[in-house]
Coordinates of N, CA and C and ligand atoms in Angstrom, one line a residue:
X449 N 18.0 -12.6 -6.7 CA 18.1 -12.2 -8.1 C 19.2 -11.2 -8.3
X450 N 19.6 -11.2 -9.9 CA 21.2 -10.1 -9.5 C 20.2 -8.9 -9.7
X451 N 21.0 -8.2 -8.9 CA 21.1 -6.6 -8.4 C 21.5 -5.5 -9.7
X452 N 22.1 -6.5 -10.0 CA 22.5 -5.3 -11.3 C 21.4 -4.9 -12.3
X453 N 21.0 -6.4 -12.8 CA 19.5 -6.4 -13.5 C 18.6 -5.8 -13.3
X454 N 18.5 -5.5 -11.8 CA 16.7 -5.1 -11.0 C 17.4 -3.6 -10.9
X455 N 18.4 -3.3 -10.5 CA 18.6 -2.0 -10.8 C 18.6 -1.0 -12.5
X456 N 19.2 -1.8 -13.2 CA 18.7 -1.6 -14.8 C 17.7 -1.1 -15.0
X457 N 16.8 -2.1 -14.5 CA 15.1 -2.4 -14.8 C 15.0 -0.9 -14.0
X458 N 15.3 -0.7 -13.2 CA 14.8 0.6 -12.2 C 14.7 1.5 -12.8
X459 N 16.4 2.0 -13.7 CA 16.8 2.8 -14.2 C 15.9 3.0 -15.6
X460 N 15.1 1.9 -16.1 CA 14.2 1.9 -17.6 C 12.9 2.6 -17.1
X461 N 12.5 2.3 -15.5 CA 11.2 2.6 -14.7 C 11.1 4.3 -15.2
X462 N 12.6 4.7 -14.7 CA 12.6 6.1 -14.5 C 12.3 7.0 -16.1
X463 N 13.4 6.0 -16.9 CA 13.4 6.3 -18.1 C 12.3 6.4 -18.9
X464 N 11.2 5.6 -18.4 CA 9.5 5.6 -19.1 C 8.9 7.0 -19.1
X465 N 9.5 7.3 -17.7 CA 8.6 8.0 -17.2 C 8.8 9.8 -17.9
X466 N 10.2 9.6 -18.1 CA 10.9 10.8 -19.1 C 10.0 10.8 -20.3
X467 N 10.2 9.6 -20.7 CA 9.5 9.6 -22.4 C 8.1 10.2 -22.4
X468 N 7.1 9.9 -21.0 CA 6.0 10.7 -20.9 C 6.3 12.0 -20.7
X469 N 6.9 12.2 -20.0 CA 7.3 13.8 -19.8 C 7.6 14.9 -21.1
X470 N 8.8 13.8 -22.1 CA 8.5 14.2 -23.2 C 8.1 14.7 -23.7
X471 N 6.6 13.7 -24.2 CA 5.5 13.6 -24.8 C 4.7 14.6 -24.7
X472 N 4.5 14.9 -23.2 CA 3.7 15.6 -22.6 C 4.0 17.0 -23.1
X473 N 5.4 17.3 -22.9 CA 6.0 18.7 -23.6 C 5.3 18.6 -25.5
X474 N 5.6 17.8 -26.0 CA 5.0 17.8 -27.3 C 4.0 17.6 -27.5
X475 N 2.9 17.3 -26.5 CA 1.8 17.9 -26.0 C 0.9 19.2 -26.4
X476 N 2.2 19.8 -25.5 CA 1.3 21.0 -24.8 C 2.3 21.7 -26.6
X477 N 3.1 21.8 -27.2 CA 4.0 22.3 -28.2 C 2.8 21.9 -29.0
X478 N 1.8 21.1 -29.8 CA 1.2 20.7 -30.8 C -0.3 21.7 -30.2
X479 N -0.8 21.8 -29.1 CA -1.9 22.3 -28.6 C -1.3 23.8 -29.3
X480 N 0.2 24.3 -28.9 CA 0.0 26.0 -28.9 C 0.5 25.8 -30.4
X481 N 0.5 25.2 -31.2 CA 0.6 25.0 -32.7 C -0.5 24.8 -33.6
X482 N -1.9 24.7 -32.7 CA -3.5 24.5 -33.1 C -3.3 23.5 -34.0
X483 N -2.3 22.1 -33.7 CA -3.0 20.7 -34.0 C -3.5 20.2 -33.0
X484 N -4.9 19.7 -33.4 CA -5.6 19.0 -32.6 C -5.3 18.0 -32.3
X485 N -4.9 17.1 -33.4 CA -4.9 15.6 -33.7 C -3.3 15.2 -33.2
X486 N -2.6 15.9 -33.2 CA -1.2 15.5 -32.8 C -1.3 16.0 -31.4
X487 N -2.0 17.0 -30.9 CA -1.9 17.2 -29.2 C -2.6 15.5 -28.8
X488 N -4.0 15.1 -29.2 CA -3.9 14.0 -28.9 C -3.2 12.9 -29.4
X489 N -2.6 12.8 -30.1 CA -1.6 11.7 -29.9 C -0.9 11.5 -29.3
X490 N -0.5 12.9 -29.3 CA 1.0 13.3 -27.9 C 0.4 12.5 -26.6
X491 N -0.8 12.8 -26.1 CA -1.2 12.9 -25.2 C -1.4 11.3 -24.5
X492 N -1.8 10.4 -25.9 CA -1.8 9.5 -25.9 C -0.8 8.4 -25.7
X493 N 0.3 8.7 -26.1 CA 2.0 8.3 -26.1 C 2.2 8.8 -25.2
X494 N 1.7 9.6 -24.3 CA 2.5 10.0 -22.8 C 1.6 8.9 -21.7
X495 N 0.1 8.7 -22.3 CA -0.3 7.6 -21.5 C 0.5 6.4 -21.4
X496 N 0.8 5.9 -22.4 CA 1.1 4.6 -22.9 C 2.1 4.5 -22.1
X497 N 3.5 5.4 -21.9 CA 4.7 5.5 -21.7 C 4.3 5.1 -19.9
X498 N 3.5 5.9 -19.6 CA 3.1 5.8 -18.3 C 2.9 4.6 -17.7
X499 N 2.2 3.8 -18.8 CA 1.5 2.2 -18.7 C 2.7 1.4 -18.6
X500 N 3.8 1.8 -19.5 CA 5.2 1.1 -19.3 C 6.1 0.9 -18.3
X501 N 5.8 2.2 -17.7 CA 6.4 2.3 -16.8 C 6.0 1.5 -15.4
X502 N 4.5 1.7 -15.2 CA 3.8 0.8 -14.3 C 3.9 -0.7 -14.4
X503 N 4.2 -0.8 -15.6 CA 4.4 -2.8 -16.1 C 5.4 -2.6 -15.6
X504 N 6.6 -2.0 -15.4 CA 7.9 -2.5 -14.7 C 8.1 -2.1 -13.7
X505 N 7.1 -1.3 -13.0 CA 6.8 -1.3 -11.1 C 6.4 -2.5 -10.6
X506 N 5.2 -2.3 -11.5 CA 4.5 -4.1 -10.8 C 5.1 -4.9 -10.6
X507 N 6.7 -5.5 -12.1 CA 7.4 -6.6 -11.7 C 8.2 -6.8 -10.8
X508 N 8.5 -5.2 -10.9 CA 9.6 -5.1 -9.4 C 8.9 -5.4 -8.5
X509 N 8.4 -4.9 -8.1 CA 7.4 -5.4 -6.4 C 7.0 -6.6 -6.7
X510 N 6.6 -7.5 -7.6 CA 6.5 -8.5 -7.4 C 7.7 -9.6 -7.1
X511 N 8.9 -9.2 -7.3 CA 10.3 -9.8 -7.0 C 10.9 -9.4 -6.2
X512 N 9.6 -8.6 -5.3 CA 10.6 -8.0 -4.0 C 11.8 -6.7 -4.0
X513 N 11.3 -6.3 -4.8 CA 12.7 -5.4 -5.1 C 12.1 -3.8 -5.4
X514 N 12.0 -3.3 -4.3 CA 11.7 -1.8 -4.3 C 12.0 -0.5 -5.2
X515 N 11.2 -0.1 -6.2 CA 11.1 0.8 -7.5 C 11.6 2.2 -6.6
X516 N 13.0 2.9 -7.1 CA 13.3 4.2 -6.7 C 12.7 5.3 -8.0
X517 N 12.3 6.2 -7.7 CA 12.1 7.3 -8.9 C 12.8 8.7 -8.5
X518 N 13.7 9.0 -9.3 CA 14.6 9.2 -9.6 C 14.1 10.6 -10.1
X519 N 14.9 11.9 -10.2 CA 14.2 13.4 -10.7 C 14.2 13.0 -12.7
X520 N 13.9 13.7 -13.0 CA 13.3 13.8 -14.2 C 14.2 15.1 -15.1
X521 N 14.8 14.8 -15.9 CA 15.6 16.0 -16.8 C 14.3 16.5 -17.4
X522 N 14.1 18.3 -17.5 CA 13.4 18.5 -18.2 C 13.3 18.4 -19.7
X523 N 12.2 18.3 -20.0 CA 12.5 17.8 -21.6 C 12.3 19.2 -22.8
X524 N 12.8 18.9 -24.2 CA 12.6 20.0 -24.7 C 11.3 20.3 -24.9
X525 N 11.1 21.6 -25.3 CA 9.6 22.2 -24.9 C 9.3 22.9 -26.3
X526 N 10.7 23.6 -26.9 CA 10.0 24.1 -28.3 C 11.4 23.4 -29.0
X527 N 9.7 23.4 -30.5 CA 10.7 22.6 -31.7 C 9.9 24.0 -32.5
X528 N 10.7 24.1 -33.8 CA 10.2 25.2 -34.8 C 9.4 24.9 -35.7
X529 N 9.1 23.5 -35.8 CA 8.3 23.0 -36.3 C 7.4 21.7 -36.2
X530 N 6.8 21.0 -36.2 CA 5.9 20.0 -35.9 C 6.9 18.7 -36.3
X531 N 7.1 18.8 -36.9 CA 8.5 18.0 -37.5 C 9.4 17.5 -37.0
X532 N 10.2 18.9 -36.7 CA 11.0 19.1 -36.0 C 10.6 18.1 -34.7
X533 N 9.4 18.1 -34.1 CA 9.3 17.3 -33.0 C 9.2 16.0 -33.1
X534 N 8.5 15.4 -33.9 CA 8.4 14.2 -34.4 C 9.7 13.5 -34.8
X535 N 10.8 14.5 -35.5 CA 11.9 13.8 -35.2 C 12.7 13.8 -34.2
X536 N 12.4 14.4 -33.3 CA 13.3 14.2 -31.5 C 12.7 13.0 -31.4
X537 N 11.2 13.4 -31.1 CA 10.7 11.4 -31.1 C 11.6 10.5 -31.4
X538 N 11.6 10.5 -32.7 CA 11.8 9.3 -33.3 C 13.3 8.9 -32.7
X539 N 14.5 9.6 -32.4 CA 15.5 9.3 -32.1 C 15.3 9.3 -31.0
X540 N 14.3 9.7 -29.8 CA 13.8 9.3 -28.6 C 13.5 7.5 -28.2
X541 N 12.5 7.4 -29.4 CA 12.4 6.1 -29.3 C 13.6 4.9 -29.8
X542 N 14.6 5.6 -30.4 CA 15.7 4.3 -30.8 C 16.5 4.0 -29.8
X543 N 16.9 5.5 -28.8 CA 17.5 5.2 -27.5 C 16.6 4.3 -26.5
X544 N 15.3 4.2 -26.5 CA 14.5 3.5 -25.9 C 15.2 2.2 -25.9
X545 N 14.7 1.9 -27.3 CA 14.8 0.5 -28.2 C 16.6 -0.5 -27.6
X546 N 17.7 0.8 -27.9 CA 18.7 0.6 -27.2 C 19.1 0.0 -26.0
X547 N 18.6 0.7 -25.1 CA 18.2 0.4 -23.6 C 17.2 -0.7 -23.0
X548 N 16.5 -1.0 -23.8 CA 15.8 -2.0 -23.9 C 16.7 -3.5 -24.4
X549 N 17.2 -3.5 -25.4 CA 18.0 -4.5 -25.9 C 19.2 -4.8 -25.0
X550 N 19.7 -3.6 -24.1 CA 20.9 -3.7 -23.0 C 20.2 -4.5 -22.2
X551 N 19.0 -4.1 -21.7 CA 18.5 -5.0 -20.5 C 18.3 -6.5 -20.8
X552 N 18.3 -6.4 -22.0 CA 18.1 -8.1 -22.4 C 20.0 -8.6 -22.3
X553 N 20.0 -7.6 -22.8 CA 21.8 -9.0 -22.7 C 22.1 -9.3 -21.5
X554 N 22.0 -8.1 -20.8 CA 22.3 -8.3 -19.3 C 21.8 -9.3 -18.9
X555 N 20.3 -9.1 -19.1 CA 19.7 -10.6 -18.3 C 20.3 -11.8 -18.6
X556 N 20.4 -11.7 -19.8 CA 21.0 -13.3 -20.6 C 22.4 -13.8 -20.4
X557 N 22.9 -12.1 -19.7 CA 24.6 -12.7 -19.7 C 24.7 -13.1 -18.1
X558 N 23.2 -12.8 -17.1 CA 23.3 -12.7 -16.1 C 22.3 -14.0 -15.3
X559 N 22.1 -14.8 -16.8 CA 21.4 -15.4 -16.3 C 20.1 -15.4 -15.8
X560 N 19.1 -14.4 -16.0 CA 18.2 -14.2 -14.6 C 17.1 -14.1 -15.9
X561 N 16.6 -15.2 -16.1 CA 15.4 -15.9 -17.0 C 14.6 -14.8 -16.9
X562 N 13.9 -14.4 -15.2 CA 12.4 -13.9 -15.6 C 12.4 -12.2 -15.7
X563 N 14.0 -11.8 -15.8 CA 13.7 -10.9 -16.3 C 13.9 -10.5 -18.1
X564 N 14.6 -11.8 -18.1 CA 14.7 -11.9 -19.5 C 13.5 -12.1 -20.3
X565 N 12.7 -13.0 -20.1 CA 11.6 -13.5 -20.3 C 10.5 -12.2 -20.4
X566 N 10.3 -10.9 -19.0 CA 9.5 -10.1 -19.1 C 9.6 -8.9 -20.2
X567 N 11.5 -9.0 -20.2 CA 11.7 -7.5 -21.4 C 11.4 -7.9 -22.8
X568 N 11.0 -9.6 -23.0 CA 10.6 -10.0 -24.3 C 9.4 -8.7 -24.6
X569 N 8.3 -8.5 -23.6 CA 7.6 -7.6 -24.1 C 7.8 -6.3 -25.0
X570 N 8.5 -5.6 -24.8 CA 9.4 -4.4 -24.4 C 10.0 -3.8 -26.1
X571 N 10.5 -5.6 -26.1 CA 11.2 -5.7 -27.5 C 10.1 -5.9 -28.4
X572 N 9.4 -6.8 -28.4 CA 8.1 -6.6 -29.6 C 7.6 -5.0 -29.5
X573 N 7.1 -4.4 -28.0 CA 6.5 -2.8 -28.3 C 7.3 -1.8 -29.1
X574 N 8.8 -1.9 -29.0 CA 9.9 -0.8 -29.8 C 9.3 -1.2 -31.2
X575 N 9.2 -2.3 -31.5 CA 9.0 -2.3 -32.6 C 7.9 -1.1 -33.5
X576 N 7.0 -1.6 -32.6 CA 5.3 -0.7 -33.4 C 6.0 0.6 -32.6
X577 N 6.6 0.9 -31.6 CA 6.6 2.7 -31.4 C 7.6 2.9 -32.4
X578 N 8.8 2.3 -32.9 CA 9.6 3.0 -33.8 C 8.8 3.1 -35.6
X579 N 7.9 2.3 -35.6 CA 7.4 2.1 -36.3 C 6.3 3.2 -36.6
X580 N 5.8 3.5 -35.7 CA 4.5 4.5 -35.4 C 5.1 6.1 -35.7
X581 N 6.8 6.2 -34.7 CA 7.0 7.8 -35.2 C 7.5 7.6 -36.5
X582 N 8.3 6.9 -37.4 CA 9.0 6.7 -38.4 C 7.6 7.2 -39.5
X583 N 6.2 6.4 -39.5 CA 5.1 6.7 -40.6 C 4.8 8.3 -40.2
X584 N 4.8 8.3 -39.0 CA 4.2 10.1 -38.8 C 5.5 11.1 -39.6
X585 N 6.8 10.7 -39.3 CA 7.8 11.7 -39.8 C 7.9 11.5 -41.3
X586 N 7.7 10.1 -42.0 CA 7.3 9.8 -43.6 C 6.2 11.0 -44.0
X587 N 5.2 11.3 -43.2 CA 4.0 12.1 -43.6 C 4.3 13.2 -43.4
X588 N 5.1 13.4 -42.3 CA 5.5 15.4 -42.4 C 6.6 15.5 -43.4
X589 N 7.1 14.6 -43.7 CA 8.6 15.1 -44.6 C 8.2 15.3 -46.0
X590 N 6.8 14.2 -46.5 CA 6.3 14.5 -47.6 C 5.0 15.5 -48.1
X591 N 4.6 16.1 -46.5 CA 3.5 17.1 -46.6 C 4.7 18.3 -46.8
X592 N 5.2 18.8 -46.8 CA 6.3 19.4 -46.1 C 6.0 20.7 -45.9
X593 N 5.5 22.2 -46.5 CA 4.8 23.2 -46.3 C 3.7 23.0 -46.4
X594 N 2.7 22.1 -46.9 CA 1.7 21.9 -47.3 C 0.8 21.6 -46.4
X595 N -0.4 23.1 -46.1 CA -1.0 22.9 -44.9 C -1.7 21.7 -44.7
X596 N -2.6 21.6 -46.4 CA -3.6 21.2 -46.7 C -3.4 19.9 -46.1
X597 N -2.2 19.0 -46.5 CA -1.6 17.8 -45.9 C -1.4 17.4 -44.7
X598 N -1.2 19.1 -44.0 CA -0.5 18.5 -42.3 C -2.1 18.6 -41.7
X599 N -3.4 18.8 -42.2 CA -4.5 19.4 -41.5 C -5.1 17.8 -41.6
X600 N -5.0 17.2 -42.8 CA -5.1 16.2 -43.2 C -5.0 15.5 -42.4
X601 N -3.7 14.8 -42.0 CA -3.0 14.4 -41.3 C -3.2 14.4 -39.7
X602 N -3.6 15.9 -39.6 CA -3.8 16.0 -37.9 C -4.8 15.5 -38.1
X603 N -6.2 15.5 -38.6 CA -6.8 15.1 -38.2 C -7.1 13.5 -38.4
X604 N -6.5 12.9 -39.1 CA -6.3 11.1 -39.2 C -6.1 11.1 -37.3
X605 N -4.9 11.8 -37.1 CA -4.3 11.4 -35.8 C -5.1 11.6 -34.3
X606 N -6.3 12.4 -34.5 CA -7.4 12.7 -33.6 C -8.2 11.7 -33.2
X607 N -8.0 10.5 -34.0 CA -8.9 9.4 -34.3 C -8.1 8.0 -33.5
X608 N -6.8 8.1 -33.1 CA -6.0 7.7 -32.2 C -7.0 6.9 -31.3
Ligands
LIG566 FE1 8.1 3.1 -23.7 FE2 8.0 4.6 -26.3 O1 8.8 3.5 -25.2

């Protein structure tokens, strides 16, 4: 299989694994901000990311091709506002989306079907995550000081 591709793929392994890390910082940022409902969501999207990252271990090892992990840039830790974080998100997840759509050309310019075939997934999921922060940042931009709204809100998101 090309090397270039399964390296890519490696390089998205590691990149999952950031986006939980992330998450996890906006996490622990929503906990010391006393939203409940957005620490779990955070917490929730750091799972998920995790889950991503394991669907592209598994394939590697199934193709023979040994998954390196790589150190981890720390991620930012304070935003000034809840907002504020939701939109690092959101431009977190378009780079995703980006990176994702590279690994497809690659495969297609490279020929190599079944990795093309596997990142089909990948590209349907950007969809609902860009989709998912884009409705949360619609709701904080129109809650905007308004506690009553963001309390609202957190708690819809507890229900995750
Ligand atoms: Fe695994 Fe949120 O992209």
């Amino acid at each position: 299989m090309s090397e270039k591709v399964l390296e890519k793929l490696n390089e998205q392994l590691n990149f999952e694994y950031l986006s939980a890390w992330s998450y996890k910082a906006m996490e622990i940022f929503a906990a010391d901000y006393d939203l409940k409902g957005f620490e779990h969501w955070f917490a929730k999207q750091a799972q998920e990311e995790v889950e991503h990252a394991e669907k592209m271990k598994a394939f590697l090892l199934e193709v023979d091709y040994k998954p390196t992990l790589t150190d981890i840039k720390a991620p930012k830790n304070d935003f000034s506002t809840i907002e504020e974080a939701v939109k690092e998100a959101c431009e977190h997840e378009k780079e995703v989306t980006r990176r994702i759509n590279e690994i497809a050309k690659l495969a297609y310019d490279e020929d190599e079907r079944r990795v093309f075939s596997f990142i089909q997934w990948y590209i349907d999921e950007q969809v609902e995550e860009e989709d998912n922060f884009r409705y949360l940042l619609t709701r904080l931009e129109r809650a905007k000081d308004n506690w009553g709204a963001l309390y609202i809100l957190d708690s819809e998101l507890s229900r995750r």
